[in-house]
Amino acid sequence: MDKRLERILPRVQKPARYVGGEYNAVMKDLSQVDTRVAFCFPDTYEIGMSNLGMRILYGIMNNMEGVWCERVFAPWGDMEEEMRRAGLPLYALESGDPIRDFDIIAFSVGYEMAFPAMLNMLDLAGVPLHASERTELTPLVIAGGTAMFNCEPIADFIDIAEIGEGEEMNAELIELHRRARREGWTKQQFLRAAAQLDGIYVPGLYEVDYNADGTVKSITPKDGAPKVVTKRIMRDMDKAWYPAKTIVPSTEIVQDRTTLELFRGCIRGCRAGYVYRPVRNRSEKLLVEYAKEAIEDSGYEEMTLSSLSTSDFRPLVELCDDLEEFCAQRHVNLSLPSLRADNFSMALMERLQKGRKTGLTFAPEAGTQRLRDAINKNLTEEDLLASCRRAFAGGYSAVKLYFMLGLPTETDEDVLGIAEVASHVMHAWRESASNKNRGVRITVSTSWFVPKAHTAFQWEPQIPKEEYERRVKLLRENMLTKSVTYNWHDSDTSYMEAVISRGDRRLCRVIETAWRKGEHLSAWEEYFSLDRWLEAFEECGLDPHFYANRKREKDELMPWAMISSGVTEQYLWREHERCYQSVTTPDCRTHCNGCGANLLLGRPCDG
C-alpha cells in the first residue's frame, strides 16, 4: 500500500471504500498481462458495487487471457481533498496502481448527473480531460451504460461510447486495441476501425452544425463512420455470462445481497422509456443453478430476483418453488423488487410469506386512470388495491407507492388523484389487514418527470421548476390520510438532469465549467449546487431552459439522432400522439406492436 494512502485512511469516512482486498477480487500476475483496464464507476463504492452490470463486465474482462480489469470508484469529498493534498493520483483497488498507466479507462455511466464525476476522476488520475489532448493509443477513454444513449454532453471527453449491452462489445474492442498497439497504429487509425464495430460510437468522427435558433442543423459522419450506430444486445440470455462467483464487499453497500437477473427488457410499453427492449428471458433451470452457486460462494442471506418487471417472468412461481428448500436450509430470503400491481398473484404472495416481510413497492406513476392511460401504464387502481389487499391479508404492513409529477397532459386533478389513491390504499388496509395491531406504513414518493432521449416524450418539455414545486405543495396540503408519509424529489437536480439528458455537445463546455467551479459529485445533494450550474451556463452563453423547457417539433433533428435504441422514430411519434388521446398500446405479450426492437434479435421477442 502506498505510504501516502496509509497516512490518509485514518482521516476519512469509511476507509474500507478505498483499500480493496475483498473476497473474490481478481488479482493477476502483471508479467502475464498485456492489457490493463481501469473500470471506473463515477460514484461512490457503495453505489458502484451494487451495480450488477459492473460485476458482469468485470468478470467477463478478467476471464480474457492477458487482460486485467480493476475497479475504480469516485472518492467522497473528504478522500478527494486528502488525495489532492498528498499528491496521490486516482488508483485501482486491486493493484493500487495509478490508472493513468492503464491501457483503457472505461466508465460505466447510468445517470447523467455523474458526468462531472467522470471529469473529476480523469483529473484526479492526471489524465487530460479532452480526447483531442490524448494523442496516443493509451490511455483510451471509453464509456458505456444507459446514459450513453445521449452522450453528446460529454463528447469532447471520451474517445468511444459503447451503445447498449457491453458483454460482446467490450471483448471486441479490447482485442482491436491489442491489435492496434501490437501493429503500431495511430490513435486515429484505431478509432476509424473501432467505428466499424457494431454498437461503437466515436464522437470525434461526427461533425455537428447548428441553426441560428440553436437547434441541430446537421450531423455528418466522417472517415467511414456509420450514419447511425445501433445498440448491441445479448441475443441469447442463456449464453450471457452471470457473475455467480463475484466480489463480496468488505463494507456495507446499498444492495448488499446476491442479485439474480431473470431477464432483460420489458414487455410493457410505458411511454417514458424503451431503451431496454427487446425482451430476452433466461431459462428457469439455468437460473436455479446460478442462484445456488452464487449463494454458496458468497454466503449472503438474501437474494433479489431482478429485472425491470420481475412479476412478468412467466415461471416466477416455479422458480421460487425450485429454490424454496435450498433457501430454507441456508436461511436465505428471496426478495422481489419491481413487482407489477396487476399480476401480483396469491401464489406469489404465498411464496413471499415464507421470507421476511420487509414491505412491498408498487409504481402506479399517476394518480388517475386518464393519466395512467396517457403514459401507457396499463394499470388500473383496482389492480393496485387488489394487490394491496392481498399483501395486507398476508401480514404485510408497509407499502411504498411511487408516482411522477409533471407528466405530459397532467392536471391538478391528476395530482390530487395521488392523495386519493393513498387514501384508498389506507382503506384497503382497514378492510383486509390480518393484524391491525401492528399498524400500517404507507409511503408515497413523487419524482419530477424528466423527458428522455429515445422515448415517446423526447419532444416534450419538462414543466417549469416553479410549477413542479406548486404541484408538490398542492399534493402535500391534500395528503391528509393518517399513516401516510409523503416524500418528494429535490427539484434542482431533476431540472439539471432534464437539461443534460437532452443536451447537445455544446454542453461539454458547460459541464467542464461547472466542474471547475466545484461540481464533482453532482448526483449527491450534499455536493450539488444549482447556482454553480446556472453560472456555468451564463459564462458559456447557453440557456438551460432551451434544453429542458422547450417543446420540440416532430421534424427537429435531435442531438442524439446518430444513435438508435432499435425502436423506430416512427413508433415513438405514434406513441407520443396516443398519449394526447389517452389511448393505450397493449403489452408485447398480448401482441407485437411493431416497435422495431425485435429486429435486433432477428426473431420475435421472448415476451
Coordinates of C-alpha atoms in Angstrom, one line a residue:
M1 CA 0.0 0.0 0.0
D2 CA 1.2 3.5 -0.9
K3 CA 2.6 5.2 2.3
R4 CA 0.6 8.3 1.4
L5 CA -2.6 6.2 1.4
E6 CA -1.7 4.7 4.8
R7 CA -1.5 8.2 6.3
I8 CA -4.7 9.3 4.7
L9 CA -7.1 6.5 5.6
P10 CA -7.4 7.2 9.3
R11 CA -8.7 10.7 8.5
V12 CA -11.5 9.8 6.1
Q13 CA -15.0 8.3 6.4
K14 CA -15.4 4.6 5.5
P15 CA -11.8 3.8 4.7
A16 CA -12.9 0.3 3.5
R17 CA -14.1 2.0 0.4
Y18 CA -10.5 2.7 -0.7
V19 CA -8.4 -0.4 0.1
G20 CA -9.7 -3.3 -2.0
G21 CA -8.7 -6.8 -0.9
E22 CA -12.2 -8.2 -0.9
Y23 CA -13.1 -11.8 -1.2
N24 CA -13.2 -12.8 -4.9
A25 CA -11.4 -9.6 -6.1
V26 CA -9.3 -10.7 -9.1
M27 CA -5.5 -10.5 -8.7
K28 CA -3.2 -11.3 -11.6
D29 CA 0.5 -11.6 -12.3
L30 CA 1.5 -8.5 -14.3
S31 CA 4.1 -10.5 -16.2
Q32 CA 1.1 -12.4 -17.8
V33 CA -0.9 -9.3 -18.6
D34 CA -0.7 -7.2 -21.8
T35 CA -3.9 -5.1 -21.4
R36 CA -4.9 -3.3 -18.2
V37 CA -8.4 -1.9 -17.9
A38 CA -9.4 0.6 -15.2
F39 CA -13.1 0.0 -14.8
C40 CA -14.4 3.3 -13.4
F41 CA -17.8 4.0 -11.8
P42 CA -18.3 7.7 -11.4
D43 CA -20.0 7.4 -8.0
T44 CA -19.1 6.0 -4.5
Y45 CA -18.0 2.4 -3.8
E46 CA -21.4 1.6 -2.2
I47 CA -23.3 2.6 -5.3
G48 CA -20.9 1.1 -7.8
M49 CA -20.5 -2.2 -6.1
S50 CA -24.4 -2.5 -6.1
N51 CA -24.4 -2.4 -9.9
L52 CA -24.9 -5.8 -11.5
G53 CA -23.8 -4.6 -14.9
M54 CA -20.4 -3.7 -13.5
R55 CA -20.0 -7.1 -11.8
I56 CA -20.9 -8.8 -15.1
L57 CA -18.4 -6.8 -17.2
Y58 CA -15.7 -7.1 -14.5
G59 CA -16.0 -10.9 -14.7
I60 CA -16.0 -11.1 -18.5
M61 CA -12.9 -8.9 -18.9
N62 CA -11.0 -10.8 -16.3
N63 CA -11.9 -14.1 -18.0
M64 CA -9.9 -12.9 -21.0
E65 CA -6.4 -14.2 -21.1
G66 CA -3.8 -11.4 -20.7
V67 CA -6.4 -8.8 -19.6
W68 CA -6.6 -7.5 -16.0
C69 CA -9.7 -5.4 -15.2
E70 CA -9.5 -3.5 -11.9
R71 CA -12.2 -1.3 -10.2
V72 CA -12.1 2.4 -9.6
F73 CA -14.7 4.4 -7.8
A74 CA -15.2 8.2 -7.2
P75 CA -13.8 9.2 -3.8
W76 CA -16.1 11.0 -1.3
G77 CA -15.2 14.7 -0.7
D78 CA -13.0 14.1 2.3
M79 CA -10.9 11.5 0.5
E80 CA -10.6 13.6 -2.6
E81 CA -9.3 16.5 -0.5
E82 CA -6.8 14.3 1.2
M83 CA -5.6 12.7 -2.1
R84 CA -5.1 16.1 -3.8
R85 CA -3.3 17.4 -0.7
A86 CA -1.0 14.4 -0.7
G87 CA -0.5 14.3 -4.5
L88 CA -1.9 10.8 -4.6
P89 CA -3.3 10.1 -8.1
L90 CA -6.5 8.1 -8.6
Y91 CA -5.7 4.4 -8.4
A92 CA -7.2 1.0 -9.0
L93 CA -8.4 -1.0 -5.9
E94 CA -6.9 -4.3 -6.9
S95 CA -3.2 -3.3 -7.5
G96 CA -3.2 0.2 -6.1
D97 CA -1.5 1.4 -9.3
P98 CA -2.4 4.9 -10.8
I99 CA -4.9 4.5 -13.6
R100 CA -3.1 6.9 -15.9
D101 CA -0.7 4.0 -16.5
F102 CA -3.5 1.7 -17.8
D103 CA -4.3 0.9 -21.4
I104 CA -8.0 1.5 -21.2
I105 CA -10.0 3.7 -18.8
A106 CA -13.6 2.5 -19.1
F107 CA -16.5 4.3 -17.4
S108 CA -19.9 2.8 -16.6
V109 CA -22.5 5.6 -16.5
G110 CA -26.2 5.1 -15.9
Y111 CA -27.1 8.7 -14.8
E112 CA -26.4 12.0 -16.5
M113 CA -25.6 13.8 -13.2
A114 CA -22.5 11.6 -13.0
F115 CA -20.9 13.3 -15.9
P116 CA -18.9 15.9 -13.7
A117 CA -17.6 13.0 -11.6
M118 CA -16.1 11.5 -14.8
L119 CA -14.1 14.6 -15.4
N120 CA -13.1 14.8 -11.8
M121 CA -11.8 11.2 -11.9
L122 CA -9.8 11.9 -15.0
D123 CA -8.3 15.0 -13.4
L124 CA -7.5 13.1 -10.1
A125 CA -5.8 10.5 -12.3
G126 CA -3.7 13.1 -14.1
V127 CA -5.2 12.2 -17.4
P128 CA -6.0 15.1 -19.9
L129 CA -9.8 15.8 -19.9
H130 CA -10.2 16.3 -23.7
A131 CA -10.0 13.4 -26.2
S132 CA -8.1 15.8 -28.5
E133 CA -5.3 16.2 -25.9
R134 CA -4.8 12.4 -25.6
T135 CA -3.0 11.8 -28.9
E136 CA -1.6 8.3 -28.1
L137 CA -3.4 5.0 -28.1
T138 CA -3.2 4.8 -24.4
P139 CA -4.9 5.5 -22.2
L140 CA -8.0 5.1 -24.3
V141 CA -11.1 6.6 -22.5
I142 CA -14.4 4.8 -23.2
A143 CA -17.8 4.9 -21.6
G144 CA -20.9 2.7 -21.6
G145 CA -24.2 2.5 -19.7
T146 CA -27.7 3.8 -20.2
A147 CA -26.6 7.5 -20.2
M148 CA -24.7 6.8 -23.4
F149 CA -27.9 6.9 -25.4
N150 CA -27.2 10.6 -25.4
C151 CA -23.5 11.0 -24.7
E152 CA -23.2 14.3 -26.7
P153 CA -22.8 16.4 -23.5
I154 CA -19.5 14.5 -22.8
A155 CA -18.5 14.0 -26.5
D156 CA -15.3 16.1 -26.0
F157 CA -14.0 14.0 -23.2
I158 CA -14.5 10.4 -24.3
D159 CA -12.8 8.6 -27.2
I160 CA -15.6 6.0 -27.6
A161 CA -19.1 5.3 -26.4
E162 CA -20.5 1.8 -26.2
I163 CA -24.2 1.8 -27.1
G164 CA -26.2 -1.0 -25.5
E165 CA -25.1 -4.1 -23.6
G166 CA -21.3 -4.4 -23.4
E167 CA -20.6 -8.1 -23.0
E168 CA -19.6 -8.7 -26.6
M169 CA -18.6 -5.1 -27.4
N170 CA -16.0 -4.9 -24.6
A171 CA -14.2 -8.1 -25.8
E172 CA -14.2 -7.0 -29.4
L173 CA -12.9 -3.5 -28.6
I174 CA -10.2 -4.8 -26.3
E175 CA -9.0 -7.2 -29.0
L176 CA -8.9 -4.4 -31.5
H177 CA -7.0 -2.2 -29.1
R178 CA -4.5 -5.0 -28.6
R179 CA -4.0 -5.4 -32.3
A180 CA -3.6 -1.6 -32.8
R181 CA -0.9 -1.5 -30.1
R182 CA 0.8 -4.6 -31.5
E183 CA 0.9 -3.3 -35.1
G184 CA 1.7 0.3 -34.2
W185 CA -1.5 2.0 -35.4
T186 CA -2.1 5.7 -34.7
K187 CA -5.0 6.6 -32.5
Q188 CA -6.9 7.9 -35.5
Q189 CA -6.4 4.6 -37.3
F190 CA -7.7 2.7 -34.3
L191 CA -10.8 5.0 -33.9
R192 CA -11.7 4.6 -37.6
A193 CA -11.5 0.8 -37.2
A194 CA -13.4 0.8 -33.9
A195 CA -16.3 2.8 -35.5
Q196 CA -16.9 -0.2 -37.8
L197 CA -17.8 -2.4 -34.8
D198 CA -21.5 -2.8 -34.1
G199 CA -22.6 -0.5 -31.2
I200 CA -19.4 1.6 -31.1
Y201 CA -19.9 5.4 -31.4
V202 CA -16.8 7.6 -31.9
P203 CA -17.9 11.2 -31.2
G204 CA -14.8 12.6 -32.9
L205 CA -15.8 11.1 -36.2
Y206 CA -19.0 13.2 -36.4
E207 CA -19.4 16.9 -37.3
V208 CA -22.4 18.8 -35.8
D209 CA -23.7 22.1 -37.2
Y210 CA -26.3 24.3 -35.7
N211 CA -29.1 26.5 -37.0
A212 CA -29.4 30.2 -36.0
D213 CA -32.0 29.3 -33.4
G214 CA -29.7 26.9 -31.7
T215 CA -31.3 23.6 -32.9
V216 CA -29.1 21.0 -34.6
K217 CA -28.8 21.6 -38.4
S218 CA -26.8 18.5 -39.4
I219 CA -24.8 15.6 -38.1
T220 CA -22.2 14.4 -40.6
P221 CA -20.2 11.2 -40.2
K222 CA -16.5 11.3 -41.3
D223 CA -13.9 8.7 -42.3
G224 CA -16.4 5.9 -43.0
A225 CA -18.2 6.2 -39.7
P226 CA -21.8 4.9 -39.9
K227 CA -24.6 7.3 -40.2
V228 CA -26.5 5.6 -37.3
V229 CA -25.0 3.5 -34.5
T230 CA -27.5 0.9 -33.3
K231 CA -27.2 -0.6 -29.8
R232 CA -25.8 -4.0 -29.2
I233 CA -27.7 -6.6 -27.2
M234 CA -27.1 -10.1 -25.9
R235 CA -29.5 -12.1 -28.1
D236 CA -29.4 -15.3 -26.0
M237 CA -29.6 -14.7 -22.3
D238 CA -28.7 -18.4 -21.6
K239 CA -25.3 -17.6 -23.2
A240 CA -24.9 -14.3 -21.3
W241 CA -22.3 -14.6 -18.5
Y242 CA -23.6 -14.4 -14.9
P243 CA -21.3 -13.5 -12.0
A244 CA -22.0 -16.4 -9.7
K245 CA -18.6 -16.0 -8.2
T246 CA -18.5 -12.3 -7.5
I247 CA -16.8 -9.9 -5.2
V248 CA -18.1 -9.8 -1.6
P249 CA -17.6 -6.2 -0.3
S250 CA -15.7 -5.7 3.0
T251 CA -18.1 -2.9 3.9
E252 CA -21.8 -2.4 3.6
I253 CA -23.1 -1.4 0.2
V254 CA -26.6 -0.2 -1.0
Q255 CA -27.6 -3.6 -2.5
D256 CA -25.8 -5.9 -0.1
R257 CA -27.1 -9.2 -1.4
T258 CA -27.0 -11.6 -4.3
T259 CA -28.8 -10.4 -7.4
L260 CA -30.2 -12.9 -9.9
E261 CA -31.0 -11.4 -13.3
L262 CA -34.1 -13.1 -14.6
F263 CA -34.4 -11.4 -18.0
R264 CA -33.7 -8.2 -19.8
G265 CA -36.1 -5.8 -21.5
C266 CA -39.7 -5.2 -20.5
I267 CA -43.0 -6.4 -22.2
R268 CA -44.7 -3.2 -21.1
G269 CA -44.8 -0.1 -23.2
C270 CA -44.6 2.8 -20.7
R271 CA -44.0 5.8 -22.9
A272 CA -41.3 7.2 -20.7
G273 CA -38.8 4.6 -21.7
Y274 CA -37.9 1.9 -24.4
V275 CA -34.1 1.6 -24.5
Y276 CA -34.1 -1.8 -22.7
R277 CA -36.1 -3.6 -25.4
P278 CA -36.4 -6.3 -26.7
V279 CA -37.4 -8.9 -24.0
R280 CA -35.0 -11.8 -23.6
N281 CA -35.5 -14.4 -20.8
R282 CA -33.1 -16.7 -19.0
S283 CA -34.2 -20.4 -18.6
E284 CA -35.6 -21.4 -15.3
K285 CA -33.2 -24.3 -15.0
L286 CA -30.1 -22.1 -15.5
L287 CA -31.4 -19.6 -13.0
V288 CA -31.7 -22.2 -10.3
E289 CA -28.1 -23.3 -11.0
Y290 CA -26.8 -19.7 -10.9
A291 CA -28.8 -18.9 -7.7
K292 CA -27.4 -21.9 -5.8
E293 CA -23.8 -21.3 -7.0
A294 CA -24.0 -17.6 -6.1
I295 CA -25.4 -18.2 -2.6
E296 CA -22.9 -21.0 -1.8
D297 CA -20.0 -18.9 -2.9
S298 CA -20.9 -15.5 -1.3
G299 CA -22.6 -16.6 1.9
Y300 CA -25.3 -14.0 1.5
E301 CA -28.6 -14.5 3.3
E302 CA -30.7 -12.5 0.8
M303 CA -31.2 -12.9 -2.9
T304 CA -33.0 -10.4 -5.1
L305 CA -34.8 -11.8 -8.2
S306 CA -34.2 -8.9 -10.5
S307 CA -35.5 -7.4 -13.8
L308 CA -37.3 -4.3 -14.9
S309 CA -40.6 -6.1 -14.1
T310 CA -40.0 -9.2 -12.1
S311 CA -43.5 -10.5 -11.8
D312 CA -43.7 -10.5 -15.6
F313 CA -41.3 -13.5 -15.6
R314 CA -43.6 -16.4 -16.6
P315 CA -42.1 -19.2 -14.5
L316 CA -41.6 -16.9 -11.4
V317 CA -43.6 -19.0 -9.0
E318 CA -42.0 -22.2 -10.3
L319 CA -38.5 -20.6 -9.8
C320 CA -39.4 -19.7 -6.2
D321 CA -40.6 -23.3 -5.6
D322 CA -37.4 -24.7 -7.1
L323 CA -35.3 -22.5 -4.7
E324 CA -37.5 -23.0 -1.6
E325 CA -35.8 -25.9 0.1
F326 CA -32.3 -24.7 -0.8
C327 CA -33.0 -21.2 0.6
A328 CA -34.8 -22.5 3.7
Q329 CA -31.8 -24.7 4.7
R330 CA -29.5 -21.7 4.4
H331 CA -31.9 -19.1 5.9
V332 CA -31.9 -17.2 2.7
N333 CA -34.7 -14.8 2.0
L334 CA -35.9 -14.1 -1.6
S335 CA -36.8 -10.6 -2.4
L336 CA -38.7 -9.4 -5.4
P337 CA -38.5 -5.8 -6.4
S338 CA -40.1 -4.3 -9.5
L339 CA -43.4 -6.1 -8.9
R340 CA -46.4 -5.2 -11.1
A341 CA -49.6 -4.4 -9.2
D342 CA -51.7 -6.0 -12.0
N343 CA -50.1 -9.5 -11.7
F344 CA -49.2 -9.8 -8.0
S345 CA -50.9 -13.2 -7.5
M346 CA -51.9 -15.2 -4.4
A347 CA -49.4 -17.8 -5.5
L348 CA -46.6 -15.3 -5.4
M349 CA -48.0 -13.9 -2.1
E350 CA -47.7 -17.4 -0.6
R351 CA -44.0 -17.7 -1.7
L352 CA -43.1 -14.3 -0.3
Q353 CA -44.8 -15.1 3.0
K354 CA -42.1 -17.6 3.7
G355 CA -39.5 -14.9 3.8
R356 CA -39.0 -11.8 5.8
K357 CA -41.9 -9.3 5.2
T358 CA -40.0 -6.2 4.6
G359 CA -42.7 -4.4 2.7
L360 CA -43.8 -4.1 -0.9
T361 CA -43.3 -1.5 -3.5
F362 CA -45.6 -0.6 -6.4
A363 CA -45.3 2.2 -9.0
P364 CA -48.7 3.4 -10.2
E365 CA -46.8 6.5 -11.6
A366 CA -50.0 8.6 -11.9
G367 CA -53.0 9.4 -9.8
T368 CA -55.8 9.0 -12.3
Q369 CA -56.8 6.4 -14.9
R370 CA -56.8 9.0 -17.6
L371 CA -53.1 9.9 -17.0
R372 CA -52.1 6.3 -16.5
D373 CA -53.6 5.6 -19.9
A374 CA -51.8 8.6 -21.4
I375 CA -48.4 7.2 -20.3
N376 CA -49.5 3.7 -21.2
K377 CA -49.0 2.3 -17.7
N378 CA -51.7 -0.3 -18.4
L379 CA -52.6 -0.5 -14.7
T380 CA -55.9 0.3 -13.0
E381 CA -56.5 1.5 -9.5
E382 CA -58.4 -1.7 -8.8
D383 CA -55.3 -3.7 -9.8
L384 CA -53.3 -1.8 -7.2
L385 CA -55.9 -2.1 -4.5
A386 CA -56.4 -5.8 -5.1
S387 CA -52.7 -6.4 -4.7
C388 CA -52.6 -4.3 -1.5
R389 CA -55.5 -6.2 0.0
R390 CA -53.6 -9.5 -0.7
A391 CA -50.5 -8.1 0.9
F392 CA -52.3 -6.8 4.0
A393 CA -54.2 -10.0 4.4
G394 CA -50.9 -11.9 4.1
G395 CA -49.4 -10.0 7.0
Y396 CA -47.7 -7.1 5.3
S397 CA -48.0 -3.7 7.0
A398 CA -45.8 -1.5 4.8
V399 CA -46.4 -0.4 1.2
K400 CA -44.4 2.1 -0.9
L401 CA -46.1 3.8 -3.8
Y402 CA -44.1 5.7 -6.5
F403 CA -45.5 8.4 -8.7
M404 CA -44.2 11.1 -11.1
L405 CA -45.3 14.7 -11.1
G406 CA -45.1 16.7 -14.3
L407 CA -46.1 14.0 -16.8
P408 CA -47.3 15.2 -20.2
T409 CA -51.0 16.2 -20.0
E410 CA -51.0 16.2 -16.2
T411 CA -53.6 18.5 -14.5
D412 CA -54.3 19.4 -10.8
E413 CA -57.0 16.7 -10.8
D414 CA -54.3 14.1 -11.6
V415 CA -52.1 15.5 -8.8
L416 CA -54.9 15.3 -6.3
G417 CA -55.6 11.8 -7.5
I418 CA -52.4 10.7 -5.9
A419 CA -53.7 11.6 -2.5
E420 CA -56.9 9.8 -3.3
V421 CA -55.0 6.6 -4.2
A422 CA -53.1 6.8 -0.9
S423 CA -56.4 7.1 0.9
H424 CA -57.9 4.1 -0.9
V425 CA -54.8 2.0 0.0
M426 CA -55.3 3.0 3.6
H427 CA -59.0 1.9 3.4
A428 CA -57.8 -1.4 1.8
W429 CA -55.6 -2.0 4.9
R430 CA -58.6 -1.4 7.2
E431 CA -60.6 -3.9 5.2
S432 CA -58.1 -6.6 4.8
A433 CA -55.3 -6.5 7.3
S434 CA -54.8 -9.7 9.2
N435 CA -53.0 -8.0 12.1
K436 CA -54.2 -4.4 12.7
N437 CA -52.3 -4.2 16.0
R438 CA -49.1 -3.6 14.0
G439 CA -50.5 -0.5 12.3
V440 CA -49.6 0.4 8.7
R441 CA -47.0 2.4 7.0
I442 CA -47.9 3.8 3.6
T443 CA -45.1 5.8 1.9
V444 CA -45.9 8.0 -1.2
S445 CA -42.9 9.2 -3.1
T446 CA -43.0 11.5 -6.1
S447 CA -40.3 12.4 -8.5
W448 CA -40.2 15.2 -11.1
F449 CA -40.7 13.8 -14.6
V450 CA -37.6 14.1 -16.8
P451 CA -38.3 13.6 -20.6
K452 CA -35.5 11.4 -22.0
A453 CA -34.0 10.7 -25.4
H454 CA -35.3 7.7 -27.4
T455 CA -38.7 7.9 -25.7
A456 CA -42.2 8.9 -26.8
F457 CA -41.7 12.0 -24.7
Q458 CA -38.4 13.2 -26.1
W459 CA -40.3 16.0 -27.8
E460 CA -42.0 17.2 -24.6
P461 CA -40.8 20.0 -22.3
Q462 CA -40.2 19.5 -18.7
I463 CA -42.7 21.6 -16.7
P464 CA -41.1 24.8 -15.2
K465 CA -39.4 24.4 -11.8
E466 CA -41.9 26.7 -10.1
E467 CA -44.8 24.7 -11.5
Y468 CA -43.4 21.5 -10.2
E469 CA -42.9 23.0 -6.8
R470 CA -46.5 24.3 -6.9
R471 CA -47.8 20.8 -7.6
V472 CA -45.7 19.3 -4.8
K473 CA -47.2 21.9 -2.4
L474 CA -50.7 21.1 -3.7
L475 CA -50.3 17.4 -3.1
R476 CA -48.6 17.9 0.3
E477 CA -51.5 20.1 1.5
N478 CA -54.1 17.5 0.4
M479 CA -52.2 14.4 1.7
L480 CA -54.4 14.2 4.8
T481 CA -54.6 10.5 5.4
K482 CA -53.0 9.4 8.7
S483 CA -50.2 6.8 8.5
V484 CA -49.2 8.1 5.0
T485 CA -45.8 9.6 4.7
Y486 CA -45.1 11.8 1.6
N487 CA -41.6 12.2 0.2
W488 CA -40.8 14.3 -2.9
H489 CA -37.6 14.5 -5.0
D490 CA -35.4 17.6 -5.0
S491 CA -36.3 19.9 -7.9
D492 CA -32.9 21.3 -8.6
T493 CA -31.2 18.1 -9.6
S494 CA -34.2 16.9 -11.6
Y495 CA -34.1 20.2 -13.6
M496 CA -30.4 19.8 -14.4
E497 CA -30.9 16.2 -15.3
A498 CA -33.5 17.3 -17.9
V499 CA -31.1 19.9 -19.2
I500 CA -28.2 17.5 -19.6
S501 CA -30.1 14.3 -20.7
R502 CA -31.4 16.2 -23.8
G503 CA -28.4 18.3 -24.4
D504 CA -26.0 18.5 -27.4
R505 CA -22.2 18.6 -27.4
R506 CA -22.1 22.4 -26.7
L507 CA -22.9 21.3 -23.1
C508 CA -19.3 19.9 -22.9
R509 CA -18.1 23.4 -22.1
V510 CA -20.8 23.9 -19.5
I511 CA -20.1 20.6 -17.7
E512 CA -16.4 21.4 -17.7
T513 CA -17.0 24.9 -16.4
A514 CA -19.4 23.6 -13.7
W515 CA -16.8 21.0 -12.7
R516 CA -14.1 23.7 -12.4
K517 CA -16.4 25.6 -10.1
G518 CA -16.7 22.6 -7.8
E519 CA -19.4 20.3 -9.3
H520 CA -17.7 16.9 -8.6
L521 CA -20.3 14.5 -7.1
S522 CA -23.4 16.2 -8.6
A523 CA -25.5 13.1 -8.1
W524 CA -25.4 13.8 -4.4
E525 CA -27.4 16.6 -2.8
E526 CA -24.5 17.4 -0.5
Y527 CA -22.3 18.3 -3.4
F528 CA -24.9 19.7 -5.9
S529 CA -25.3 23.4 -6.4
L530 CA -27.8 24.7 -9.0
D531 CA -26.2 28.2 -8.7
R532 CA -22.9 26.8 -9.9
W533 CA -24.6 25.2 -12.9
L534 CA -26.5 28.4 -13.8
E535 CA -23.3 30.4 -13.5
A536 CA -21.6 27.9 -15.9
F537 CA -24.4 28.2 -18.4
E538 CA -24.2 32.0 -18.3
E539 CA -20.4 32.0 -18.7
C540 CA -20.8 29.7 -21.8
G541 CA -23.6 31.8 -23.3
L542 CA -26.2 29.0 -23.2
D543 CA -29.7 28.9 -21.9
P544 CA -30.6 25.8 -19.8
H545 CA -34.3 26.4 -20.5
F546 CA -33.6 25.8 -24.2
Y547 CA -32.8 22.2 -23.4
A548 CA -35.3 21.5 -20.5
N549 CA -38.4 23.6 -21.1
R550 CA -38.7 23.8 -24.9
K551 CA -41.3 21.7 -26.8
R552 CA -39.6 20.2 -29.8
E553 CA -41.2 19.8 -33.2
K554 CA -41.7 16.5 -34.9
D555 CA -39.2 17.3 -37.7
E556 CA -36.4 18.7 -35.4
L557 CA -33.1 16.9 -35.7
M558 CA -32.3 15.6 -32.2
P559 CA -28.7 15.8 -30.9
W560 CA -28.7 12.0 -30.5
A561 CA -30.0 11.2 -34.0
M562 CA -26.9 9.2 -34.8
I563 CA -27.8 6.7 -32.1
S564 CA -30.6 4.1 -32.3
S565 CA -32.1 2.1 -29.5
G566 CA -33.6 -0.2 -32.0
V567 CA -37.1 1.3 -31.5
T568 CA -38.0 3.4 -34.6
E569 CA -38.6 7.1 -34.6
Q570 CA -42.0 6.5 -36.3
Y571 CA -43.1 4.2 -33.4
L572 CA -42.0 6.8 -30.8
W573 CA -44.0 9.5 -32.6
R574 CA -47.1 7.3 -32.8
E575 CA -46.9 6.6 -29.1
H576 CA -46.5 10.4 -28.5
E577 CA -49.7 11.1 -30.3
R578 CA -51.5 8.3 -28.5
C579 CA -50.6 9.9 -25.2
Y580 CA -52.6 13.0 -26.1
Q581 CA -55.5 10.8 -27.0
S582 CA -55.1 8.7 -23.7
V583 CA -55.1 5.6 -25.9
T584 CA -53.2 2.6 -24.6
T585 CA -51.0 0.2 -26.5
P586 CA -51.1 -3.4 -25.5
D587 CA -48.0 -5.1 -24.0
C588 CA -45.7 -7.1 -26.1
R589 CA -47.0 -10.4 -24.7
T590 CA -50.6 -9.6 -26.0
H591 CA -49.2 -8.9 -29.5
C592 CA -46.3 -7.3 -31.2
N593 CA -46.8 -3.6 -31.8
G594 CA -44.1 -3.2 -34.4
C595 CA -41.7 -1.0 -32.4
G596 CA -38.7 -2.4 -34.3
A597 CA -36.7 -3.8 -31.4
N598 CA -37.3 -7.4 -32.4
L599 CA -35.1 -6.7 -35.5
L600 CA -32.1 -6.7 -33.1
L601 CA -32.9 -10.3 -32.3
G602 CA -33.8 -11.4 -35.8
R603 CA -36.8 -13.2 -34.3
P604 CA -39.8 -12.4 -32.2
C605 CA -39.2 -11.1 -28.7
D606 CA -39.3 -13.5 -25.7
G607 CA -42.2 -11.7 -24.1

